[in-house]
Coordinates of C-alpha atoms and ligand atoms in Angstrom, one line a residue:
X12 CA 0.0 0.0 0.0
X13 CA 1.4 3.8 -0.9
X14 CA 1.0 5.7 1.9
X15 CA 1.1 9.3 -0.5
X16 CA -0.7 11.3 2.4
X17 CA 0.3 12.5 5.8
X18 CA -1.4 10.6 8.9
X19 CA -1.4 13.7 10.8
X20 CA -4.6 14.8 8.4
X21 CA -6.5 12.5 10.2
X22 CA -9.9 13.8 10.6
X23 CA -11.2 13.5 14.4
X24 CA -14.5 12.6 15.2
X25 CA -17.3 14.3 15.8
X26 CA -20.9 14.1 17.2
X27 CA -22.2 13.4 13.9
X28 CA -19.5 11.5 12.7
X29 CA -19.7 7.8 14.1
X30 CA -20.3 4.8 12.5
X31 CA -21.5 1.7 13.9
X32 CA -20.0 -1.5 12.6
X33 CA -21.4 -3.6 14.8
X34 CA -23.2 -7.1 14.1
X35 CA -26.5 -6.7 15.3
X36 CA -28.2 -5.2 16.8
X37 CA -26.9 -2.7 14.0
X38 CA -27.0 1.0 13.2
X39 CA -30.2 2.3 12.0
X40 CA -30.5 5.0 9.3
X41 CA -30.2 8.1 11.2
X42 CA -33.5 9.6 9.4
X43 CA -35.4 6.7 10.8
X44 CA -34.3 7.3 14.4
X45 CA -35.6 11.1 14.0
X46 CA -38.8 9.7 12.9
X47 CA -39.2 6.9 15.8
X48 CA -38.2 9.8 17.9
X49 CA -41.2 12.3 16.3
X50 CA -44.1 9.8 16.4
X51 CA -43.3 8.2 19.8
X52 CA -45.9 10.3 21.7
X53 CA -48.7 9.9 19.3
X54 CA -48.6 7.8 16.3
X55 CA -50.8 8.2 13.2
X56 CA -53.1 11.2 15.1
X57 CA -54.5 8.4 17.3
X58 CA -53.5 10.2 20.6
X59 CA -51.5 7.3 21.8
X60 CA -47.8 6.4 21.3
X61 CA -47.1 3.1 19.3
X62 CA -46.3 1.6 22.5
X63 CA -49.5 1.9 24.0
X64 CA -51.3 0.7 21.1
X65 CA -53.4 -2.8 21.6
X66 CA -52.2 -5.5 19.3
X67 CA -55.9 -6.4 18.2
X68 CA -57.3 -3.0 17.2
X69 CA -57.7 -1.7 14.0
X70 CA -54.1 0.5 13.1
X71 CA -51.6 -2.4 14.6
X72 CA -53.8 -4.9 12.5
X73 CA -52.9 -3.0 9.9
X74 CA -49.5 -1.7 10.5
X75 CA -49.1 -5.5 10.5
X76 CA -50.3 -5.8 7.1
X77 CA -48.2 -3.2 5.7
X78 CA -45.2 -4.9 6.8
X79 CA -46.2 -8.6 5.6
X80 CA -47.0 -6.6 2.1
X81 CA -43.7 -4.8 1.6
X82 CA -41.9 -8.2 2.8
X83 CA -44.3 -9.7 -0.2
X84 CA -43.5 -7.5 -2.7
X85 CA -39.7 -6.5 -2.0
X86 CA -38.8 -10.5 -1.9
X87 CA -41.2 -11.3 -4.0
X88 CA -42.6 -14.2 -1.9
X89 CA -45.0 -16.3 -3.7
X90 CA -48.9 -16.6 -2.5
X91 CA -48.3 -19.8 -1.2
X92 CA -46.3 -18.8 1.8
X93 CA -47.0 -17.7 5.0
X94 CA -44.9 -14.9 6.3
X95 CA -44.9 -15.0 10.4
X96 CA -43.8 -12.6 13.0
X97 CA -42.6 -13.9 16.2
X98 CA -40.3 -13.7 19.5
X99 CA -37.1 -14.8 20.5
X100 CA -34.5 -14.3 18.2
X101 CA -33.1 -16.5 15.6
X102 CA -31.5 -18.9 18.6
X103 CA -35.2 -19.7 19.7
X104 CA -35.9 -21.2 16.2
X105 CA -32.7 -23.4 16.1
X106 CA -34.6 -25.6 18.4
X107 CA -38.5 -24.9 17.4
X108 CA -37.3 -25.9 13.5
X109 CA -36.8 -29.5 14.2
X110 CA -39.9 -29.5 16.6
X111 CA -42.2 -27.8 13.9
X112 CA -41.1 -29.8 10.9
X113 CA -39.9 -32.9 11.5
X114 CA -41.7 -36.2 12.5
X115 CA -40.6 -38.1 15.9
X116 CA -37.7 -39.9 14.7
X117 CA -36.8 -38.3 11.6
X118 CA -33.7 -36.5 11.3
X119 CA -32.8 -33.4 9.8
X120 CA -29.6 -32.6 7.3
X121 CA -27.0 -29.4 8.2
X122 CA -24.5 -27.7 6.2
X123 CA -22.4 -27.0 8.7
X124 CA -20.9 -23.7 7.5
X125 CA -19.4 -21.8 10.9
X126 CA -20.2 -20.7 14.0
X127 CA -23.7 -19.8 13.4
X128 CA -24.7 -23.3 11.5
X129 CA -22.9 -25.0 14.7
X130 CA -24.9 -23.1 17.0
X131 CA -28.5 -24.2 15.4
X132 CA -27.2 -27.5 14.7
X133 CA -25.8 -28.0 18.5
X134 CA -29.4 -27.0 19.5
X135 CA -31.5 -29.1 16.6
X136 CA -29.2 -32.3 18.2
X137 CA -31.4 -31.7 21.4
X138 CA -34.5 -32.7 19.1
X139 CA -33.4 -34.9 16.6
X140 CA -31.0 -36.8 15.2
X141 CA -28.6 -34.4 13.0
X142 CA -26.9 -35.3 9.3
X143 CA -23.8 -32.8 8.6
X144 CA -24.0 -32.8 4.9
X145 CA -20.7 -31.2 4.7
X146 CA -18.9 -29.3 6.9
X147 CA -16.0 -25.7 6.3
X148 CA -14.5 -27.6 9.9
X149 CA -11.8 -28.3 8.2
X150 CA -10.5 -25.2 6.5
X151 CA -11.3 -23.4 10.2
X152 CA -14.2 -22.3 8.3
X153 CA -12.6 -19.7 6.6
X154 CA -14.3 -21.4 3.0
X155 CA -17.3 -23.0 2.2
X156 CA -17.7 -26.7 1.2
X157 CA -18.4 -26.9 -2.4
X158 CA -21.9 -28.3 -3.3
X159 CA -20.9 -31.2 -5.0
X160 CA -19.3 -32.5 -1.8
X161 CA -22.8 -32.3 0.0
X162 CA -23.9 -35.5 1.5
X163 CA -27.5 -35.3 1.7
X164 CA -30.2 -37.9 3.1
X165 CA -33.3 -38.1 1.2
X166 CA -35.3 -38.7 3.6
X167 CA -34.2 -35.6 5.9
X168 CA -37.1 -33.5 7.0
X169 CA -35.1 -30.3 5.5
X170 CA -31.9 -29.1 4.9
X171 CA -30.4 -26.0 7.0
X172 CA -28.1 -23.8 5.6
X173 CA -27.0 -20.4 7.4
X174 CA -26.8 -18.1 4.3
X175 CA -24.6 -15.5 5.9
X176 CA -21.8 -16.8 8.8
X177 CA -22.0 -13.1 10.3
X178 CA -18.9 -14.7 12.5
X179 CA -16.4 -16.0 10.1
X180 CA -17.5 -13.5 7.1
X181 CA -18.6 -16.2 4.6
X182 CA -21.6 -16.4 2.3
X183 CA -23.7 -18.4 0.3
X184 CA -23.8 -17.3 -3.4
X185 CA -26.0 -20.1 -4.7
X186 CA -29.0 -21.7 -3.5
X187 CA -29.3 -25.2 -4.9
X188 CA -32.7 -26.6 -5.5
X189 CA -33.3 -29.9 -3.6
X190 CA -35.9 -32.3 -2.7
X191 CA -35.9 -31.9 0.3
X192 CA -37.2 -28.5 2.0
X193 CA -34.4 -25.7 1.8
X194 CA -34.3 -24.1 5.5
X195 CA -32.5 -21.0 5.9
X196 CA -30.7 -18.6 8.7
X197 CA -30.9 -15.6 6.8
X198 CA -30.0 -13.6 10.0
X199 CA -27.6 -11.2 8.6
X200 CA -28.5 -10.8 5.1
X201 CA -32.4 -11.0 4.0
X202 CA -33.1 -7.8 2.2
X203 CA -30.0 -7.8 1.4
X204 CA -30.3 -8.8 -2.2
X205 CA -32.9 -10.3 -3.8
X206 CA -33.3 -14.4 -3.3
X207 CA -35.1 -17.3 -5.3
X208 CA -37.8 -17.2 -2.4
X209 CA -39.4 -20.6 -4.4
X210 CA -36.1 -22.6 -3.6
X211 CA -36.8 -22.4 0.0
X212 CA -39.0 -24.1 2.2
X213 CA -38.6 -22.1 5.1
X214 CA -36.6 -18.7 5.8
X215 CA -36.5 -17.1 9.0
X216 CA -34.2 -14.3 10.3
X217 CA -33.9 -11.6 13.6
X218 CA -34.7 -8.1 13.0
X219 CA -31.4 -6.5 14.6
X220 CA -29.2 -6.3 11.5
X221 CA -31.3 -5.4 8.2
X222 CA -34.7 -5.3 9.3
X223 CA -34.7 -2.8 12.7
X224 CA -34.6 -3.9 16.1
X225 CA -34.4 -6.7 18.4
X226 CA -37.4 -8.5 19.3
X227 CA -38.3 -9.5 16.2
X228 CA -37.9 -12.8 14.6
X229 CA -39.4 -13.3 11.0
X230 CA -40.1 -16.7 9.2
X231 CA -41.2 -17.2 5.7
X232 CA -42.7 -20.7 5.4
X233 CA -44.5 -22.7 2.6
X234 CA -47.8 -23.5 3.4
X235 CA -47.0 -27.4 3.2
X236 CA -44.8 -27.1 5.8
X237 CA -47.3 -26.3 8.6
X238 CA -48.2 -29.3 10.1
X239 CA -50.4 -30.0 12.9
X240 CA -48.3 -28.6 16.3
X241 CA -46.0 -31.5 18.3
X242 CA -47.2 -32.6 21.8
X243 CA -46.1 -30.3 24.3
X244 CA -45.1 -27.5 22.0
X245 CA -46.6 -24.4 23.3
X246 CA -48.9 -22.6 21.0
X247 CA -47.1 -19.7 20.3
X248 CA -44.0 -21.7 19.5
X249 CA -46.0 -23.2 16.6
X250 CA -45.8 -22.1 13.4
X251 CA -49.3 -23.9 12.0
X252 CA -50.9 -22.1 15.0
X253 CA -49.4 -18.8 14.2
X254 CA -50.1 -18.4 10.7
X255 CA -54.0 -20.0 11.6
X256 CA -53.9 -16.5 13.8
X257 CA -51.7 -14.1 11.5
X258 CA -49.0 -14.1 14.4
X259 CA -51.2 -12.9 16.8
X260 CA -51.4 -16.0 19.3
X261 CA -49.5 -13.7 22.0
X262 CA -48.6 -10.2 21.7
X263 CA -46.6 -9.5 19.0
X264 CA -43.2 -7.6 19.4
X265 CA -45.1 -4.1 18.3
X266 CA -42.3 -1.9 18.9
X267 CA -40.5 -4.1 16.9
X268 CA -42.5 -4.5 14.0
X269 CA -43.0 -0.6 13.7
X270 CA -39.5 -0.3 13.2
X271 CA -39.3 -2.9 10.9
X272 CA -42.5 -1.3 9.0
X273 CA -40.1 2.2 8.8
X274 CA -37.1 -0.4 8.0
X275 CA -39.3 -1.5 5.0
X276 CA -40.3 1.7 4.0
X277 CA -36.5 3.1 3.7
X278 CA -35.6 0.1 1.7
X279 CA -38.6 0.8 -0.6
X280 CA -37.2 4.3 -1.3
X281 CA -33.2 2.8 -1.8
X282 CA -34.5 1.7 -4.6
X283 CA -35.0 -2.4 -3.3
X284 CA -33.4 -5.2 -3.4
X285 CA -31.5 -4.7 -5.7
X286 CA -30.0 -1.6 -5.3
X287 CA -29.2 -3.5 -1.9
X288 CA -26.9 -5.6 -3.3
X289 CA -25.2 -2.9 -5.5
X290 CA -24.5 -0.9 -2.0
X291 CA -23.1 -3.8 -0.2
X292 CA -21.2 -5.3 -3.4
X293 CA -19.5 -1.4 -3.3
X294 CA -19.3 -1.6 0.5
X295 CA -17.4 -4.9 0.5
X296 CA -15.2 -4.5 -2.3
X297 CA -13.8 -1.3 -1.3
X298 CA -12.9 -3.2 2.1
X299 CA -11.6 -6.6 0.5
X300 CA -9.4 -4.3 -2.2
X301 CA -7.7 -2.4 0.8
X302 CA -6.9 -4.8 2.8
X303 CA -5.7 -7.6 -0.4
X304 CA -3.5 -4.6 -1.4
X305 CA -1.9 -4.5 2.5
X306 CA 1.1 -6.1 3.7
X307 CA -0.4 -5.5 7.6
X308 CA -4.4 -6.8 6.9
X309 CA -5.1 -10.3 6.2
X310 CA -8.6 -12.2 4.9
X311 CA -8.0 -15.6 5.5
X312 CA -11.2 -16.3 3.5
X313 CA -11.6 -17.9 0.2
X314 CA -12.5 -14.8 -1.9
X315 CA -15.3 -16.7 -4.0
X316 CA -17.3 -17.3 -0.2
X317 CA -16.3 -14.1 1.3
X318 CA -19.7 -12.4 2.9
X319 CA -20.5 -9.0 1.1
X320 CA -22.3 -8.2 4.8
X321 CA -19.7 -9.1 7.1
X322 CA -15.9 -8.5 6.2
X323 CA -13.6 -10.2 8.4
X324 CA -10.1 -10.0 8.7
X325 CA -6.8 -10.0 11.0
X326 CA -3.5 -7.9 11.4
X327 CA -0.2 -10.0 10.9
X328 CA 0.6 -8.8 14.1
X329 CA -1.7 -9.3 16.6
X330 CA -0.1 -6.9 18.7
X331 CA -1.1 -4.1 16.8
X332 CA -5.0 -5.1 17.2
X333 CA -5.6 -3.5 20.3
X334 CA -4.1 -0.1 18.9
X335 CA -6.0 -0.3 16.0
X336 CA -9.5 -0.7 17.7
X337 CA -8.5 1.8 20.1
X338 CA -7.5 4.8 17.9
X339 CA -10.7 3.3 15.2
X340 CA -12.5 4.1 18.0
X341 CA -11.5 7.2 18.3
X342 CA -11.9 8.0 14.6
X343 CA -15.7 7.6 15.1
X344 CA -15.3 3.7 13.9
X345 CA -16.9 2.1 16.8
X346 CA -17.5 -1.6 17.6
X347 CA -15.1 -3.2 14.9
X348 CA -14.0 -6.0 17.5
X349 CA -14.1 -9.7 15.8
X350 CA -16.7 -12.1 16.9
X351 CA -15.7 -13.2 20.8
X352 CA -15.0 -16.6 19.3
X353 CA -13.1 -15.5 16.3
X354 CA -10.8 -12.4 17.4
X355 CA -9.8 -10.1 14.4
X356 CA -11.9 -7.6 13.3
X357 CA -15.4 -7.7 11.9
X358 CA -16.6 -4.4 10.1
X359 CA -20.8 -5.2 9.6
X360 CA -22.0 -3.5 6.4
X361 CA -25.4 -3.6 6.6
X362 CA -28.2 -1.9 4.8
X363 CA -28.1 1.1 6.7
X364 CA -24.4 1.9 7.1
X365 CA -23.5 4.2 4.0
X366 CA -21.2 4.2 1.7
X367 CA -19.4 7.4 3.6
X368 CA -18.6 5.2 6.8
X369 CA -16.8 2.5 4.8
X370 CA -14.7 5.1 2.9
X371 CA -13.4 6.7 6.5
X372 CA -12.7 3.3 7.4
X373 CA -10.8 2.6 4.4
X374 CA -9.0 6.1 5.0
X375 CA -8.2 5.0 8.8
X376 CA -6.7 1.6 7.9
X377 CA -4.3 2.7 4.6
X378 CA -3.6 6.1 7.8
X379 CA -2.9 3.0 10.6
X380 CA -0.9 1.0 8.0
X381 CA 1.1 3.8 7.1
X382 CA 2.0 4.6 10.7
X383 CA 2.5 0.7 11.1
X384 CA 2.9 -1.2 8.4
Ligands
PMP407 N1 -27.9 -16.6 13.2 C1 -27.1 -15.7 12.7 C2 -26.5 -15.9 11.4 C3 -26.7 -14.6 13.5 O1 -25.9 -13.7 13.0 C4 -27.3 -14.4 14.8 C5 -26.9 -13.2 15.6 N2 -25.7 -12.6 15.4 C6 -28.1 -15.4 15.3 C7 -28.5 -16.5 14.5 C8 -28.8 -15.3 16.6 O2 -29.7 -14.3 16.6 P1 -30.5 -13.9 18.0 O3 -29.5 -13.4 19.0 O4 -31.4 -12.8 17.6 O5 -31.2 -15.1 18.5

């Protein structure tokens, strides 16, 4: 890397002037926060704030609508899917997947992909027996196995794949179509770019990254796959149950789903999907060029697998890591620190982190590296 500026022109910091890299839960777009601000006290001229608002009256019933339609029309999900709102985070469906789709006794297939795959396939093993179709294990899960190497059972209830590994930075650029239902933990990239919804049999992700807040949990699922709820499964925990009640079994996570309505809404006016996947394409590449040009950054990962959403990397010498989060830090790039199992750094780039952060991160690294290096 040239360093062909002085790194006493670092700019410092200001108010205005941080950026939150961090996994989730994630920055918002700083004209939505204004706006959740504005209409807490009294939302849509009702008198009441969101907050107070029941989850059985008229405007939630619809807010609730509005949200399922933009989901419908930004992803394009066919009619004959159910799209479900729930609690709990994405951990709570590792274990309700195998108890919502799978028959006693029959077992389940897992890419096992990284930390994230071994998480929900750690807590499926509680619930059925577990088929690792192929597994990144043995590259340290810094590349993805190659889908001709996929061992898959036939008679698997579905197959889970973790589409984004937010903790090793690797993603899945191809979704094969398979007999058996396609499950995925879209966690840290739906509405990220636009998907072959019909390959899937079941999608579900957590709000906190792409989609607003935590609290949230959302699940996409074919109608054929909502079967008649497992003894001792609690109602809300069923899917069947939910969708017969449009997620309204318990109170929904309202405050939750608003954001995610004004999430939706920002997307929309983007430009889409699409223009999602331009942003994080330019995000990524700008990152993955500085630090393949670098003789202090390293990506371990196999460029065709690396994650357009979460760019992770190392310094050749450690020692230098806790410098560089520090004075990051004080550049206004906060929260950069690797995932606690990983180490490293992890810079998130999701929707709502603009173009302008990534380039002062890029201008901070080649400044560090030049100090460094
Ligand atoms: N799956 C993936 C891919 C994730 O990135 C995360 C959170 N970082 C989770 C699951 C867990 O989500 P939650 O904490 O909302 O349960």
């Amino acid at each position: 890397m040239a360093c062909n500026f002085s790194p006493e022109h670092a700019p410092a910091a200001g108010r205005d002037e941080h950026y939150n890299f961090a996994a989730g839960p994630a920055m918002l777009p700083p004209a939505l926060l204004a706006q959740i601000q504005d209409e807490l006290p009294d939302w849509r001229g009702s008198g009441l704030s969101l907050l107070e608002h029941s989850f059985t009256g008229a405007p939630f019933k619809q807010l609730m609508q509005e949200v399922e339609q933009d989901l419908r029309e930004l992803l394009t999900i066919p009619s004959n899917y159910h799209v479900l709102f729930m609690h709990g985070g994405a951990c709570c469906q590792f274990g309700l997947l195998p108890m919502n789709l799978l028959a006693p006794g029959q077992s389940a297939d897992y890419l096992e992909s990284g930390y994230w795959a071994a998480k929900a396939i750690a807590e499926a093993r509680r619930h059925a027996p577990v088929n690792i179709v192929a597994s990144g294990q043995r590259d340290s899960f810094t590349a993805l196995p190659e889908p001709s190497e996929w061992r898959l059972d036939p008679r698997a209830g579905y197959c889970h794949i973790t589409s984004n590994e937010t903790a090793n930075g690797l993603q899945l650029q191809h979704f094969p179509e398979l007999s058996v239902p396609l499950v995925a933990d879209m966690s840290s990239d739906l509405l990220t770019r636009p998907l072959p919804l019909e390959r899937f049999g079941l999608i579900y992700a957590s709000a906190q990254k792409n989609l607003g807040i935590a609290g949230l949990c959302l699940l996409i699922v074919r109608d054929d796959l909502l079967k008649a709820p497992r003894a001792g499964l609690p109602s809300p925990f069923s899917y069947a149950l939910q969708a017969e009640q449009q997620s309204r079994l318990c109170t929904p996570p309202s405050f939750a789903l608003y954001c995610a309505a004004l999430m939706l809404r920002w997307i929309r006016q983007q430009g889409g999907l699409a223009a999602m996947a331009s942003a994080s394409r330019r995000k990524s590449e700008k990152l993955y060029r500085c630090i393949d040009a670098s003789d202090l950054y390293q990506c371990p990962q196999r460029p065709s697998d690396r994650s357009a959403i979460n760019v992770c990397f190392q310094l050749r010498d450690n020692r230098l890591l806790t410098s560089f989060l520090q004075q990051a830090a004080q550049a206004g790039l906060l929260n950069l620190p690797g995932h606690a199992a990983i180490g490293g750094i992890r810079v998130s780039l999701y929707n709502a982190m603009p173009q302008a952060g990534v380039d002062r991160l890029v201008a901070f690294m080649h400044r560090f590296e030049c100090r460094h290096g």
